[in-house]
C-alpha atoms as a printed R data frame, in Angstrom:
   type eleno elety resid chain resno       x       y       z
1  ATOM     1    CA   UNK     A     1   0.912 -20.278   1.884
2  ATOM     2    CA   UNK     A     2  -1.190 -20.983  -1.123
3  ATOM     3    CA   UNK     A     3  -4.580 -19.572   0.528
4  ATOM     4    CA   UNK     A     4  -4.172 -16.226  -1.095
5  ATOM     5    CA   UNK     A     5  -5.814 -13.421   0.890
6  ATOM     6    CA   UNK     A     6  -9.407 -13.304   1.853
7  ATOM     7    CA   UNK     A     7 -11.719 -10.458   0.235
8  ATOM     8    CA   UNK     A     8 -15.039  -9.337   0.070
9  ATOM     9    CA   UNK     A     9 -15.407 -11.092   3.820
10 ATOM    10    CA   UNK     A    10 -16.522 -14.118   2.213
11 ATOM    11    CA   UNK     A    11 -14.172 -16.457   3.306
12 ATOM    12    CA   UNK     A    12 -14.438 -18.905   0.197
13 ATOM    13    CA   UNK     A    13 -12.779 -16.030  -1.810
14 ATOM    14    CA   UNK     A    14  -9.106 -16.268  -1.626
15 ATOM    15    CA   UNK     A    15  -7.404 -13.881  -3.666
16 ATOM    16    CA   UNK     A    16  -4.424 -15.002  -5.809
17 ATOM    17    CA   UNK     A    17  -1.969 -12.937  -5.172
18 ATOM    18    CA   UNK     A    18   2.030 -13.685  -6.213
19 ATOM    19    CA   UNK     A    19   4.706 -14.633  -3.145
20 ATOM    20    CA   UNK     A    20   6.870 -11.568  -3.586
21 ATOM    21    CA   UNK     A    21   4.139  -8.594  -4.754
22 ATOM    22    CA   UNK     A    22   2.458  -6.008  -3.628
23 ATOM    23    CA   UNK     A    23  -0.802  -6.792  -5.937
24 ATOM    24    CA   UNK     A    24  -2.498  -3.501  -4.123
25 ATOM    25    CA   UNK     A    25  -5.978  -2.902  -2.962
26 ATOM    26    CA   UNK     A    26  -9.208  -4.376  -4.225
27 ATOM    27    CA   UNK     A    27 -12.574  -2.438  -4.200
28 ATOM    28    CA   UNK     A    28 -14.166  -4.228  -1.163
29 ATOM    29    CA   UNK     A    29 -11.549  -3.095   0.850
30 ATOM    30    CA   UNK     A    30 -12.504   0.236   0.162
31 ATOM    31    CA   UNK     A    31 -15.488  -0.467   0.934
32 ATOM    32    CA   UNK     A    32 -14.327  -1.366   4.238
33 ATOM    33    CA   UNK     A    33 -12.155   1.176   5.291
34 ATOM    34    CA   UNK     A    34 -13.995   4.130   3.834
35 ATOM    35    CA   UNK     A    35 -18.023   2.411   4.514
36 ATOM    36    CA   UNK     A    36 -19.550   3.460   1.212
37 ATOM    37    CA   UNK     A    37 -20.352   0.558  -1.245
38 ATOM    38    CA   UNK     A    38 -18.879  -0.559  -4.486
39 ATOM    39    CA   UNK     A    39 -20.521   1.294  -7.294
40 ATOM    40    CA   UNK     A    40 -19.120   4.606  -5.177
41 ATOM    41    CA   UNK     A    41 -16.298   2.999  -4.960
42 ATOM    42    CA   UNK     A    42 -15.482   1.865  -8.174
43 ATOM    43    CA   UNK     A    43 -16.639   5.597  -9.667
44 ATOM    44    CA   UNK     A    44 -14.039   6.898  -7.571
45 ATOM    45    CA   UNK     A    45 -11.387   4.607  -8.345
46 ATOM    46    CA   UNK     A    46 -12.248   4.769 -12.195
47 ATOM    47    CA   UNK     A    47 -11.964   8.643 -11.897
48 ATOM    48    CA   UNK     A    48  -8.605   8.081 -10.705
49 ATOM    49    CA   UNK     A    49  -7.691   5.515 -12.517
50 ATOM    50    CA   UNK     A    50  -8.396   7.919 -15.447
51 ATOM    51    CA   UNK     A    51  -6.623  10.618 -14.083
52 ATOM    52    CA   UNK     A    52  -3.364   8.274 -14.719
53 ATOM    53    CA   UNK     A    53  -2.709   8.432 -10.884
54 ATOM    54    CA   UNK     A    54  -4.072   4.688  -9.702
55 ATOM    55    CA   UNK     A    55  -3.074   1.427 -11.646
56 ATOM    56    CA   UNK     A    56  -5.213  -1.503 -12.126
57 ATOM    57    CA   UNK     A    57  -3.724  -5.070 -11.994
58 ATOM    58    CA   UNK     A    58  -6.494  -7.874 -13.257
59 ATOM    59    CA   UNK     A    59  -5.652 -11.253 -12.091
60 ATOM    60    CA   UNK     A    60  -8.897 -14.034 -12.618
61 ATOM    61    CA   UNK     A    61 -11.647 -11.864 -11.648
62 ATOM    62    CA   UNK     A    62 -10.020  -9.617  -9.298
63 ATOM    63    CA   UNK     A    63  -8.573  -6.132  -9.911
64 ATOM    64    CA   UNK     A    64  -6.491  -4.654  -7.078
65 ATOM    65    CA   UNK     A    65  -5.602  -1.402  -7.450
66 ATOM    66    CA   UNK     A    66  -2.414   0.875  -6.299
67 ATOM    67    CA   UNK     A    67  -0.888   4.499  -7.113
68 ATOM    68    CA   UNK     A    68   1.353   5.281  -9.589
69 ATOM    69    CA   UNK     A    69   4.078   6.598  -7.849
70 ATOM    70    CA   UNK     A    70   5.706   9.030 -10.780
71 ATOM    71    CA   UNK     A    71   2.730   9.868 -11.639
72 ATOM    72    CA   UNK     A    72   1.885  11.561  -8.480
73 ATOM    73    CA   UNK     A    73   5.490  12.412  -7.566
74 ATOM    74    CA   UNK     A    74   4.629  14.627 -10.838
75 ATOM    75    CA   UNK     A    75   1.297  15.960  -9.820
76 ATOM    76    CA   UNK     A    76   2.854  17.154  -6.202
77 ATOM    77    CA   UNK     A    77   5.645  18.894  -8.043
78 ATOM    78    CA   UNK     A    78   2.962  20.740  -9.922
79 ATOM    79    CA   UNK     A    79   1.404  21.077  -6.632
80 ATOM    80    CA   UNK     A    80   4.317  22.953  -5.087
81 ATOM    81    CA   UNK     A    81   5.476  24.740  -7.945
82 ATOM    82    CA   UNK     A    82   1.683  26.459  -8.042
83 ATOM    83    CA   UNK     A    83   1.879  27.062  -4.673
84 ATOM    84    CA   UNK     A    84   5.333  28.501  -4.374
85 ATOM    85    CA   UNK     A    85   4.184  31.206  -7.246
């Protein structure tokens, strides 16, 4: 489709994202779904980010962000280990 995916709800910005990925979330749409704005946002994300449990992906300007799935598979097996003691 070529358009990429509209962010930010300015509808100039089209996202490049690839045919056959999952590129993940950007910031604005957290913004959207949880209604706080992006500094909050971003701190959040950062922390986990940090934390080794969120990936970034930077493509042009954009960073869309998604979990690291072993990385929380491994925190929830903590998780339930601690809470099985």
């Amino acid at each position: 489709d070529g358009q990429g995916r509209g962010c930010c709800d300015l509808p100039d910005l089209g996202v490049p994202a690839g045919e056959d990925e999952n590129p993940g979330i950007c910031v604005c749409e957290f913004e959207d779904y949880f209604g706080m704005g992006q500094s909050r946002v971003s701190y959040h994300v950062r922390k986990l980010k940090d934390a080794g449990l969120v990936r970034e992906k930077r493509r042009g300007k954009w960073s869309f962000y998604s979990l690291d799935a072993d990385a929380v598979r491994g925190l929830l097996d903590i998780a339930r280990e601690q809470l099985s003691a």
